[in-house]
Amino acid sequence: MSDKKTSNQMWGGRFASGPAAIMEAINASISFDRKLYAQDIRGSIAHSEMLAQTGIISAADQEKIAHGLNTILKEIEAGSFEFSTKLEDIHMNVEARLADLIGPSAGRLHTARSRNDQVAVDLRLWVKDECFRVAEALKGLIQALLERAEEHAATVMPGFTHMQAAQPVTFGHHCMAYVEMFSRDLSRVRDAIERMDESPLGAAALAGTSFPIDRHATAKALGFREPMRNSLDSVSDRDFALEFLAMAAICATHLSRLAEEIIIWSTPQFGFIRLSDSFSTGSSIMPQKKNPDAAELVRGKTGRVNGHLVGLLTVMKGMPLTYGKDMQEDKESVFDAAETLDLMLAATTGMVSDMTVNAAAMKKAAGSGHATATDLADWLVRTLGLPFREAHHVTGRAVALAEDKRVSLEKLSLEDLQSINPGITPDIFSVLAVQNSVKSRTSFGGTAPSEVRKQIRAWKKRIAKA
């Protein structure tokens, strides 16, 4: 059978001649949708079993179909399957090969089904599978962060606002902030799975079918909670793909923020951490350089993931119901975003697990910039009963005096402080040391080591059950 004749048969005799080379190039999706082969075969087997169970096709035909499809699966996994752009997509490639293997019985497989609901179920299955992979990767990253947080629950470092030293915190507390972020990403993945857990198979082209199919049976066989309830919606929407991309973009943004901090912390000017050679590269001209390339690539790849979300939103925004060939553009963005996110999660987990923390450098930096100024103001309110605004003013004068003397707040003498407010007592020095400042922040979710350890214990239990 010639490729030209095959192409004509695909379109049911509607066209008198095969497509031009340009049309073939723009129309074919096999170069990327071959990634759906396992889901396509899985969906076809479930569909054929349902057709046999409802008496629409014979058990003998179904047995041949299942055997042929399993043979094709083995061929693809062995790398011996020949994909053809003439056959457009994964569905027609599989169907054509099935006809070669089992003859006329193959033609019965497409009864009560369209490529519209076929591709919808294939992609939904693929995205659902990927969501489970992302969930496991996120759990691994959270566990790595919990380990570092536990090691450094009391390691003091500067906390920043506007990239200026603000108040001392602990590195464990900083790690736990990312535990919270990535746990929300994990919950978004799971929420997305819940919403996409409906099967479009059986919606056919757009209106359903007159054959007595059992959509609940195919939904159950494919691991879906239930079938989708509207045939038009079943084949026409890709909000499950958009939700995956949105989740991926938010997660990538969190990864990028952590990557940016790793880049900053690893500079000689900060020296808070050191990445191993496994996640760094050297310079071709400057032998002293050790570049945090893994972190930079995580930061850079975030733009790629975000772009895929915007791209698919733009494809879908003008789509009237139901299916249009525009929707062929959904797959490459989803596939690439998934592959990119998987790599970003793995690299970030590796960097978090592998980095060496310089606690001494962190502690030294925590005392710079008069980071305990807020502690001084709080002490004035709590001990002397000053209104906070007045305490703020007194503290500002103390900071100005420390800057004039080129010392930290805790290095000011009692006489210096009493010259600003005579009521200040020697007890003030108990709050001006960064270690004491950190220990005092015992409010729920605060940076006190005791509170950080409580949060770590709680999160370990939650992740163990996740």
CSV table of C-alpha atoms in Angstrom, one decimal:
chain,number,residue,atom,x,y,z
A,1,MET,CA,0.0,0.0,0.0
A,2,SER,CA,1.5,3.4,-1.0
A,3,ASP,CA,1.8,6.3,1.4
A,4,LYS,CA,-0.5,8.3,-0.9
A,5,LYS,CA,-3.2,5.7,-0.8
A,6,THR,CA,-2.9,5.3,3.0
A,7,SER,CA,-3.2,9.1,3.5
A,8,ASN,CA,-6.4,9.1,1.3
A,9,GLN,CA,-7.9,6.3,3.3
A,10,MET,CA,-7.2,8.1,6.6
A,11,TRP,CA,-9.5,10.9,5.5
A,12,GLY,CA,-12.2,8.5,4.3
A,13,GLY,CA,-12.1,9.4,0.6
A,14,ARG,CA,-12.8,13.1,1.3
A,15,PHE,CA,-9.7,14.3,-0.6
A,16,ALA,CA,-8.8,13.3,-4.2
A,17,SER,CA,-5.1,13.5,-3.7
A,18,GLY,CA,-2.6,13.2,-0.9
A,19,PRO,CA,-1.4,16.3,1.1
A,20,ALA,CA,1.3,18.6,-0.2
A,21,ALA,CA,4.6,18.4,1.5
A,22,ILE,CA,4.0,21.6,3.5
A,23,MET,CA,0.6,20.4,4.6
A,24,GLU,CA,2.1,17.1,5.7
A,25,ALA,CA,4.7,18.8,7.7
A,26,ILE,CA,2.3,21.2,9.5
A,27,ASN,CA,-0.3,18.5,10.0
A,28,ALA,CA,1.8,15.7,11.4
A,29,SER,CA,2.3,15.4,15.2
A,30,ILE,CA,4.0,12.0,15.3
A,31,SER,CA,7.4,13.6,16.0
A,32,PHE,CA,6.2,14.5,19.5
A,33,ASP,CA,2.9,12.7,20.2
A,34,ARG,CA,4.6,9.4,20.0
A,35,LYS,CA,5.4,10.0,23.6
A,36,LEU,CA,1.7,9.0,24.2
A,37,TYR,CA,2.2,5.5,22.9
A,38,ALA,CA,1.7,3.7,26.2
A,39,GLN,CA,-1.4,5.7,27.1
A,40,ASP,CA,-2.8,5.3,23.6
A,41,ILE,CA,-2.4,1.5,23.6
A,42,ARG,CA,-3.8,1.3,27.2
A,43,GLY,CA,-6.8,3.3,26.2
A,44,SER,CA,-7.4,1.2,23.1
A,45,ILE,CA,-7.2,-2.1,25.0
A,46,ALA,CA,-9.8,-0.7,27.6
A,47,HIS,CA,-12.0,0.4,24.7
A,48,SER,CA,-11.8,-2.9,23.0
A,49,GLU,CA,-12.6,-4.8,26.2
A,50,MET,CA,-15.7,-2.6,26.7
A,51,LEU,CA,-16.8,-3.2,23.1
A,52,ALA,CA,-16.6,-6.9,23.6
A,53,GLN,CA,-18.4,-6.8,27.0
A,54,THR,CA,-21.3,-4.9,25.5
A,55,GLY,CA,-21.5,-7.2,22.5
A,56,ILE,CA,-20.5,-4.5,20.0
A,57,ILE,CA,-17.6,-6.6,18.8
A,58,SER,CA,-16.9,-10.3,19.2
A,59,ALA,CA,-14.7,-11.7,21.9
A,60,ALA,CA,-12.5,-13.3,19.2
A,61,ASP,CA,-11.9,-9.9,17.6
A,62,GLN,CA,-11.1,-8.3,20.9
A,63,GLU,CA,-8.6,-11.0,21.7
A,64,LYS,CA,-6.9,-10.4,18.4
A,65,ILE,CA,-6.9,-6.6,19.0
A,66,ALA,CA,-5.4,-6.9,22.5
A,67,HIS,CA,-2.7,-9.3,21.3
A,68,GLY,CA,-1.8,-7.0,18.4
A,69,LEU,CA,-1.7,-3.9,20.6
A,70,ASN,CA,0.5,-5.6,23.2
A,71,THR,CA,2.8,-6.7,20.3
A,72,ILE,CA,3.0,-3.1,19.2
A,73,LEU,CA,3.8,-1.9,22.7
A,74,LYS,CA,6.7,-4.3,22.8
A,75,GLU,CA,7.9,-3.2,19.4
A,76,ILE,CA,7.9,0.5,20.4
A,77,GLU,CA,9.7,-0.2,23.7
A,78,ALA,CA,12.3,-2.3,21.9
A,79,GLY,CA,12.8,0.5,19.4
A,80,SER,CA,11.9,-1.6,16.4
A,81,PHE,CA,8.6,0.2,15.6
A,82,GLU,CA,8.7,2.4,12.4
A,83,PHE,CA,6.9,5.7,12.9
A,84,SER,CA,5.6,7.4,9.8
A,85,THR,CA,4.8,11.1,9.3
A,86,LYS,CA,2.4,10.1,6.5
A,87,LEU,CA,0.2,8.6,9.2
A,88,GLU,CA,0.1,12.0,11.1
A,89,ASP,CA,-0.1,10.9,14.7
A,90,ILE,CA,0.4,8.1,17.2
A,91,HIS,CA,-3.2,6.9,16.9
A,92,MET,CA,-3.0,6.3,13.2
A,93,ASN,CA,0.5,4.8,13.4
A,94,VAL,CA,-0.7,2.3,16.0
A,95,GLU,CA,-3.9,1.5,14.1
A,96,ALA,CA,-2.1,1.0,10.8
A,97,ARG,CA,0.4,-1.4,12.4
A,98,LEU,CA,-2.5,-3.2,14.1
A,99,ALA,CA,-4.1,-3.8,10.7
A,100,ASP,CA,-0.8,-5.2,9.4
A,101,LEU,CA,-0.6,-7.6,12.3
A,102,ILE,CA,-4.2,-8.8,12.6
A,103,GLY,CA,-6.0,-7.8,9.4
A,104,PRO,CA,-9.7,-6.7,9.2
A,105,SER,CA,-10.3,-7.2,12.9
A,106,ALA,CA,-8.2,-4.1,13.5
A,107,GLY,CA,-10.9,-2.0,11.8
A,108,ARG,CA,-13.4,-2.8,14.6
A,109,LEU,CA,-11.3,-1.1,17.3
A,110,HIS,CA,-12.4,2.4,16.2
A,111,THR,CA,-16.1,1.6,16.6
A,112,ALA,CA,-17.8,4.2,18.8
A,113,ARG,CA,-14.6,6.2,19.1
A,114,SER,CA,-13.0,9.3,17.5
A,115,ARG,CA,-9.5,10.5,17.5
A,116,ASN,CA,-11.0,13.5,19.3
A,117,ASP,CA,-11.8,11.5,22.5
A,118,GLN,CA,-8.8,9.3,21.9
A,119,VAL,CA,-6.3,12.1,22.1
A,120,ALA,CA,-8.1,13.7,25.0
A,121,VAL,CA,-7.9,10.5,27.1
A,122,ASP,CA,-4.3,9.8,26.0
A,123,LEU,CA,-3.1,13.2,27.1
A,124,ARG,CA,-5.2,13.2,30.3
A,125,LEU,CA,-3.6,9.9,31.2
A,126,TRP,CA,-0.1,11.1,30.5
A,127,VAL,CA,-0.6,14.3,32.5
A,128,LYS,CA,-2.1,12.4,35.4
A,129,ASP,CA,0.9,10.0,35.4
A,130,GLU,CA,3.3,13.0,35.3
A,131,CYS,CA,1.5,14.6,38.2
A,132,PHE,CA,2.2,11.5,40.3
A,133,ARG,CA,5.9,11.8,39.3
A,134,VAL,CA,6.0,15.4,40.2
A,135,ALA,CA,4.4,14.7,43.6
A,136,GLU,CA,7.0,12.1,44.4
A,137,ALA,CA,9.8,14.5,43.4
A,138,LEU,CA,8.4,17.3,45.5
A,139,LYS,CA,8.2,15.0,48.5
A,140,GLY,CA,11.9,14.2,48.0
A,141,LEU,CA,12.8,17.9,47.9
A,142,ILE,CA,10.8,18.6,51.0
A,143,GLN,CA,12.5,15.8,52.8
A,144,ALA,CA,15.9,17.2,51.8
A,145,LEU,CA,14.9,20.6,53.1
A,146,LEU,CA,13.7,19.1,56.4
A,147,GLU,CA,17.0,17.4,56.9
A,148,ARG,CA,18.9,20.6,56.4
A,149,ALA,CA,16.5,22.5,58.6
A,150,GLU,CA,16.9,20.0,61.4
A,151,GLU,CA,20.7,20.3,61.1
A,152,HIS,CA,20.6,24.1,61.3
A,153,ALA,CA,17.6,24.8,63.5
A,154,ALA,CA,19.8,27.0,65.6
A,155,THR,CA,22.2,28.3,63.0
A,156,VAL,CA,21.8,32.1,63.0
A,157,MET,CA,21.8,34.0,59.7
A,158,PRO,CA,20.5,37.4,58.6
A,159,GLY,CA,16.9,37.7,57.4
A,160,PHE,CA,16.4,40.1,54.6
A,161,THR,CA,13.9,42.6,53.3
A,162,HIS,CA,14.7,44.6,50.2
A,163,MET,CA,17.9,42.5,50.2
A,164,GLN,CA,19.0,44.5,53.3
A,165,ALA,CA,19.7,42.8,56.6
A,166,ALA,CA,16.5,43.1,58.6
A,167,GLN,CA,16.3,40.7,61.6
A,168,PRO,CA,18.3,37.6,62.5
A,169,VAL,CA,16.7,34.3,61.7
A,170,THR,CA,18.0,30.8,61.6
A,171,PHE,CA,19.0,28.8,58.5
A,172,GLY,CA,16.6,26.1,59.6
A,173,HIS,CA,13.8,28.6,59.6
A,174,HIS,CA,14.8,29.8,56.2
A,175,CYS,CA,14.7,26.2,54.9
A,176,MET,CA,11.3,25.7,56.4
A,177,ALA,CA,9.9,28.6,54.4
A,178,TYR,CA,10.6,26.6,51.3
A,179,VAL,CA,9.1,23.5,52.8
A,180,GLU,CA,5.9,25.5,53.1
A,181,MET,CA,6.1,26.7,49.5
A,182,PHE,CA,6.8,23.3,48.0
A,183,SER,CA,4.1,21.7,50.2
A,184,ARG,CA,1.6,24.1,48.6
A,185,ASP,CA,3.0,23.0,45.2
A,186,LEU,CA,2.4,19.4,46.3
A,187,SER,CA,-1.2,20.2,47.3
A,188,ARG,CA,-1.8,21.9,43.9
A,189,VAL,CA,-0.5,18.8,42.1
A,190,ARG,CA,-2.9,16.6,44.1
A,191,ASP,CA,-5.8,19.0,43.6
A,192,ALA,CA,-5.1,18.9,39.9
A,193,ILE,CA,-5.2,15.1,39.9
A,194,GLU,CA,-8.5,15.2,41.6
A,195,ARG,CA,-10.0,17.5,38.9
A,196,MET,CA,-8.6,15.6,35.9
A,197,ASP,CA,-9.7,12.2,37.3
A,198,GLU,CA,-12.5,11.9,34.7
A,199,SER,CA,-12.4,10.0,31.4
A,200,PRO,CA,-13.3,11.6,28.1
A,201,LEU,CA,-13.3,8.3,26.3
A,202,GLY,CA,-16.6,7.5,24.7
A,203,ALA,CA,-17.5,11.1,23.9
A,204,ALA,CA,-16.5,10.2,20.3
A,205,ALA,CA,-16.1,13.1,17.9
A,206,LEU,CA,-18.2,15.5,20.0
A,207,ALA,CA,-21.8,14.3,20.4
A,208,GLY,CA,-21.4,10.8,21.9
A,209,THR,CA,-22.4,7.7,20.1
A,210,SER,CA,-25.5,5.6,19.3
A,211,PHE,CA,-23.7,2.4,20.2
A,212,PRO,CA,-24.6,1.0,23.6
A,213,ILE,CA,-21.1,1.7,25.1
A,214,ASP,CA,-20.3,1.6,28.8
A,215,ARG,CA,-18.3,4.7,29.6
A,216,HIS,CA,-18.2,3.9,33.3
A,217,ALA,CA,-16.5,0.6,32.5
A,218,THR,CA,-13.7,2.3,30.4
A,219,ALA,CA,-13.3,5.0,33.0
A,220,LYS,CA,-12.8,2.4,35.7
A,221,ALA,CA,-10.5,0.3,33.6
A,222,LEU,CA,-8.2,3.3,32.9
A,223,GLY,CA,-8.1,4.3,36.6
A,224,PHE,CA,-10.4,7.3,36.4
A,225,ARG,CA,-12.9,8.1,39.1
A,226,GLU,CA,-15.8,8.5,36.5
A,227,PRO,CA,-16.5,9.5,32.9
A,228,MET,CA,-16.8,13.2,32.0
A,229,ARG,CA,-20.5,14.3,32.0
A,230,ASN,CA,-20.6,16.3,28.7
A,231,SER,CA,-19.4,15.0,25.4
A,232,LEU,CA,-18.7,18.5,24.0
A,233,ASP,CA,-16.6,19.4,27.1
A,234,SER,CA,-14.9,16.0,27.0
A,235,VAL,CA,-13.2,16.6,23.6
A,236,SER,CA,-12.8,20.4,23.6
A,237,ASP,CA,-11.2,21.5,26.8
A,238,ARG,CA,-7.6,21.3,27.9
A,239,ASP,CA,-7.9,22.9,31.3
A,240,PHE,CA,-6.3,19.9,32.9
A,241,ALA,CA,-3.2,20.6,30.8
A,242,LEU,CA,-3.4,24.3,31.6
A,243,GLU,CA,-3.7,23.5,35.3
A,244,PHE,CA,-0.7,21.3,35.1
A,245,LEU,CA,1.3,24.1,33.4
A,246,ALA,CA,0.1,26.6,35.9
A,247,MET,CA,1.1,24.4,38.8
A,248,ALA,CA,4.5,23.8,37.0
A,249,ALA,CA,5.0,27.5,36.6
A,250,ILE,CA,4.3,28.3,40.2
A,251,CYS,CA,6.6,25.5,41.4
A,252,ALA,CA,9.3,26.6,38.9
A,253,THR,CA,9.0,30.1,40.4
A,254,HIS,CA,9.6,28.7,43.9
A,255,LEU,CA,12.6,26.7,42.6
A,256,SER,CA,13.9,29.8,40.9
A,257,ARG,CA,13.7,31.8,44.1
A,258,LEU,CA,15.7,29.2,46.0
A,259,ALA,CA,18.2,28.9,43.1
A,260,GLU,CA,18.7,32.7,43.2
A,261,GLU,CA,19.5,32.5,46.9
A,262,ILE,CA,21.9,29.6,46.4
A,263,ILE,CA,23.6,31.7,43.8
A,264,ILE,CA,23.9,34.7,46.1
A,265,TRP,CA,24.9,32.6,49.1
A,266,SER,CA,27.7,30.9,47.2
A,267,THR,CA,29.4,34.1,46.2
A,268,PRO,CA,32.7,34.9,48.1
A,269,GLN,CA,31.0,38.2,49.2
A,270,PHE,CA,28.4,36.1,51.2
A,271,GLY,CA,30.2,32.8,51.6
A,272,PHE,CA,27.1,31.2,53.4
A,273,ILE,CA,27.3,28.0,51.4
A,274,ARG,CA,29.5,26.0,49.1
A,275,LEU,CA,28.3,23.9,46.3
A,276,SER,CA,30.2,20.7,45.4
A,277,ASP,CA,31.8,20.1,42.1
A,278,SER,CA,28.8,18.0,41.2
A,279,PHE,CA,26.7,21.1,40.8
A,280,SER,CA,29.3,23.7,39.8
A,281,THR,CA,31.5,24.4,36.8
A,282,GLY,CA,34.8,26.3,36.3
A,283,SER,CA,35.7,29.1,34.0
A,284,SER,CA,37.5,28.7,30.8
A,285,ILE,CA,39.7,31.7,31.5
A,286,MET,CA,39.6,32.4,35.2
A,287,PRO,CA,40.9,29.5,37.2
A,288,GLN,CA,39.7,30.8,40.6
A,289,LYS,CA,36.0,30.7,39.5
A,290,LYS,CA,33.5,28.1,40.7
A,291,ASN,CA,30.2,28.8,39.0
A,292,PRO,CA,26.8,27.7,40.4
A,293,ASP,CA,25.6,26.6,37.0
A,294,ALA,CA,23.0,24.1,38.2
A,295,ALA,CA,21.3,26.9,40.2
A,296,GLU,CA,21.6,29.3,37.3
A,297,LEU,CA,20.0,26.8,34.9
A,298,VAL,CA,17.1,26.2,37.3
A,299,ARG,CA,16.6,30.0,37.5
A,300,GLY,CA,16.8,30.3,33.7
A,301,LYS,CA,14.5,27.3,32.9
A,302,THR,CA,11.7,28.9,34.9
A,303,GLY,CA,11.1,31.3,32.0
A,304,ARG,CA,10.7,28.3,29.7
A,305,VAL,CA,8.0,26.8,31.9
A,306,ASN,CA,6.2,30.1,32.3
A,307,GLY,CA,6.3,30.6,28.5
A,308,HIS,CA,4.6,27.2,27.9
A,309,LEU,CA,1.7,28.2,30.2
A,310,VAL,CA,1.2,31.5,28.4
A,311,GLY,CA,1.5,29.7,25.0
A,312,LEU,CA,-1.2,27.2,25.7
A,313,LEU,CA,-3.5,29.8,27.3
A,314,THR,CA,-3.1,31.8,24.1
A,315,VAL,CA,-3.9,28.8,21.9
A,316,MET,CA,-7.1,28.0,23.9
A,317,LYS,CA,-8.5,31.5,24.4
A,318,GLY,CA,-10.2,31.7,21.0
A,319,MET,CA,-11.3,28.1,20.5
A,320,PRO,CA,-15.0,27.7,19.9
A,321,LEU,CA,-16.5,24.3,20.9
A,322,THR,CA,-15.5,21.7,20.2
A,323,TYR,CA,-12.3,20.4,18.6
A,324,GLY,CA,-9.9,22.3,16.4
A,325,LYS,CA,-6.5,21.4,15.0
A,326,ASP,CA,-5.1,24.3,17.1
A,327,MET,CA,-5.3,21.9,20.0
A,328,GLN,CA,-2.5,19.8,18.6
A,329,GLU,CA,-0.3,22.6,20.0
A,330,ASP,CA,-1.1,21.4,23.6
A,331,LYS,CA,1.3,18.5,23.7
A,332,GLU,CA,4.8,19.9,23.0
A,333,SER,CA,4.3,22.6,25.7
A,334,VAL,CA,3.1,20.1,28.3
A,335,PHE,CA,5.8,17.5,27.4
A,336,ASP,CA,8.6,20.1,27.5
A,337,ALA,CA,7.4,21.7,30.7
A,338,ALA,CA,7.1,18.4,32.4
A,339,GLU,CA,10.6,17.3,31.4
A,340,THR,CA,12.0,20.7,32.4
A,341,LEU,CA,10.3,20.6,35.8
A,342,ASP,CA,11.4,17.1,36.5
A,343,LEU,CA,15.0,18.2,35.9
A,344,MET,CA,14.7,21.3,37.9
A,345,LEU,CA,13.3,19.4,40.9
A,346,ALA,CA,16.1,16.8,40.7
A,347,ALA,CA,18.8,19.4,40.4
A,348,THR,CA,17.4,21.5,43.3
A,349,THR,CA,17.1,18.4,45.6
A,350,GLY,CA,20.7,17.5,44.7
A,351,MET,CA,22.0,21.0,45.6
A,352,VAL,CA,20.1,21.2,48.9
A,353,SER,CA,21.3,17.8,49.9
A,354,ASP,CA,24.9,18.4,48.8
A,355,MET,CA,25.7,22.0,49.8
A,356,THR,CA,28.1,22.8,52.6
A,357,VAL,CA,26.8,25.4,55.1
A,358,ASN,CA,29.2,28.0,56.5
A,359,ALA,CA,27.5,28.6,59.9
A,360,ALA,CA,30.3,31.0,61.1
A,361,ALA,CA,29.8,33.3,58.0
A,362,MET,CA,26.1,33.3,58.5
A,363,LYS,CA,26.4,34.2,62.2
A,364,LYS,CA,28.8,37.0,61.4
A,365,ALA,CA,26.5,38.5,58.8
A,366,ALA,CA,23.5,38.2,61.1
A,367,GLY,CA,25.1,40.7,63.4
A,368,SER,CA,25.7,43.3,60.7
A,369,GLY,CA,23.4,46.1,59.8
A,370,HIS,CA,22.1,46.6,63.3
A,371,ALA,CA,19.8,43.6,62.8
A,372,THR,CA,18.7,43.6,66.5
A,373,ALA,CA,17.2,47.1,66.3
A,374,THR,CA,13.7,45.8,66.4
A,375,ASP,CA,14.6,43.8,69.6
A,376,LEU,CA,15.8,47.1,71.2
A,377,ALA,CA,12.5,48.8,70.3
A,378,ASP,CA,10.5,45.8,71.6
A,379,TRP,CA,12.4,45.9,74.8
A,380,LEU,CA,11.7,49.6,75.3
A,381,VAL,CA,8.0,48.9,74.8
A,382,ARG,CA,7.9,45.8,77.0
A,383,THR,CA,10.2,46.9,79.8
A,384,LEU,CA,9.8,50.7,79.9
A,385,GLY,CA,6.3,50.9,78.7
A,386,LEU,CA,7.1,53.3,75.8
A,387,PRO,CA,4.6,53.6,72.9
A,388,PHE,CA,6.0,51.7,70.0
A,389,ARG,CA,6.4,54.8,67.8
A,390,GLU,CA,8.4,56.5,70.6
A,391,ALA,CA,10.5,53.3,71.0
A,392,HIS,CA,11.1,53.3,67.3
A,393,HIS,CA,12.4,56.9,67.5
A,394,VAL,CA,14.7,56.1,70.4
A,395,THR,CA,16.0,53.0,68.6
A,396,GLY,CA,16.7,55.1,65.5
A,397,ARG,CA,18.9,57.4,67.6
A,398,ALA,CA,20.7,54.4,69.0
A,399,VAL,CA,21.4,53.1,65.5
A,400,ALA,CA,22.7,56.5,64.4
A,401,LEU,CA,25.0,56.6,67.4
A,402,ALA,CA,26.3,53.1,66.7
A,403,GLU,CA,27.0,54.2,63.1
A,404,ASP,CA,28.8,57.3,64.3
A,405,LYS,CA,31.0,55.1,66.5
A,406,ARG,CA,31.3,52.4,63.8
A,407,VAL,CA,30.2,49.7,66.2
A,408,SER,CA,27.2,47.3,66.4
A,409,LEU,CA,24.3,48.0,68.7
A,410,GLU,CA,25.4,45.5,71.2
A,411,LYS,CA,28.9,47.2,71.4
A,412,LEU,CA,27.4,50.5,72.6
A,413,SER,CA,28.0,51.1,76.3
A,414,LEU,CA,25.3,51.5,78.8
A,415,GLU,CA,26.2,55.1,79.1
A,416,ASP,CA,25.8,55.6,75.4
A,417,LEU,CA,22.3,54.1,75.5
A,418,GLN,CA,21.3,56.0,78.7
A,419,SER,CA,22.3,59.2,77.0
A,420,ILE,CA,19.4,58.5,74.6
A,421,ASN,CA,16.9,57.3,77.2
A,422,PRO,CA,17.9,57.3,80.9
A,423,GLY,CA,15.6,54.5,81.8
A,424,ILE,CA,17.6,51.9,79.9
A,425,THR,CA,19.1,49.3,82.2
A,426,PRO,CA,21.8,46.6,81.7
A,427,ASP,CA,19.1,44.1,80.9
A,428,ILE,CA,19.0,45.6,77.4
A,429,PHE,CA,22.1,43.7,76.4
A,430,SER,CA,20.2,40.4,76.8
A,431,VAL,CA,18.3,41.1,73.7
A,432,LEU,CA,21.0,42.8,71.6
A,433,ALA,CA,22.9,39.6,70.8
A,434,VAL,CA,21.7,37.9,67.7
A,435,GLN,CA,21.5,34.5,69.3
A,436,ASN,CA,19.2,35.8,72.0
A,437,SER,CA,17.2,37.7,69.5
A,438,VAL,CA,16.5,34.5,67.6
A,439,LYS,CA,15.6,32.6,70.7
A,440,SER,CA,13.1,35.2,71.7
A,441,ARG,CA,10.9,34.8,68.5
A,442,THR,CA,8.8,32.0,70.0
A,443,SER,CA,5.5,33.0,68.4
A,444,PHE,CA,3.8,30.3,66.3
A,445,GLY,CA,5.8,30.0,63.0
A,446,GLY,CA,8.6,32.2,64.4
A,447,THR,CA,12.3,31.7,64.0
A,448,ALA,CA,13.2,30.5,67.5
A,449,PRO,CA,15.0,27.2,67.3
A,450,SER,CA,12.4,25.6,69.6
A,451,GLU,CA,9.6,26.7,67.3
A,452,VAL,CA,11.5,25.6,64.2
A,453,ARG,CA,12.0,22.1,65.6
A,454,LYS,CA,8.3,21.9,66.4
A,455,GLN,CA,7.5,22.7,62.7
A,456,ILE,CA,10.1,20.2,61.5
A,457,ARG,CA,8.5,17.4,63.7
A,458,ALA,CA,5.0,18.3,62.4
A,459,TRP,CA,6.1,18.3,58.8
A,460,LYS,CA,8.0,15.0,59.1
A,461,LYS,CA,4.7,13.4,60.2
A,462,ARG,CA,2.8,15.0,57.4
A,463,ILE,CA,5.2,13.9,54.7
A,464,ALA,CA,5.4,10.4,56.1
A,465,LYS,CA,1.6,10.1,55.5
A,466,ALA,CA,1.7,11.9,52.2
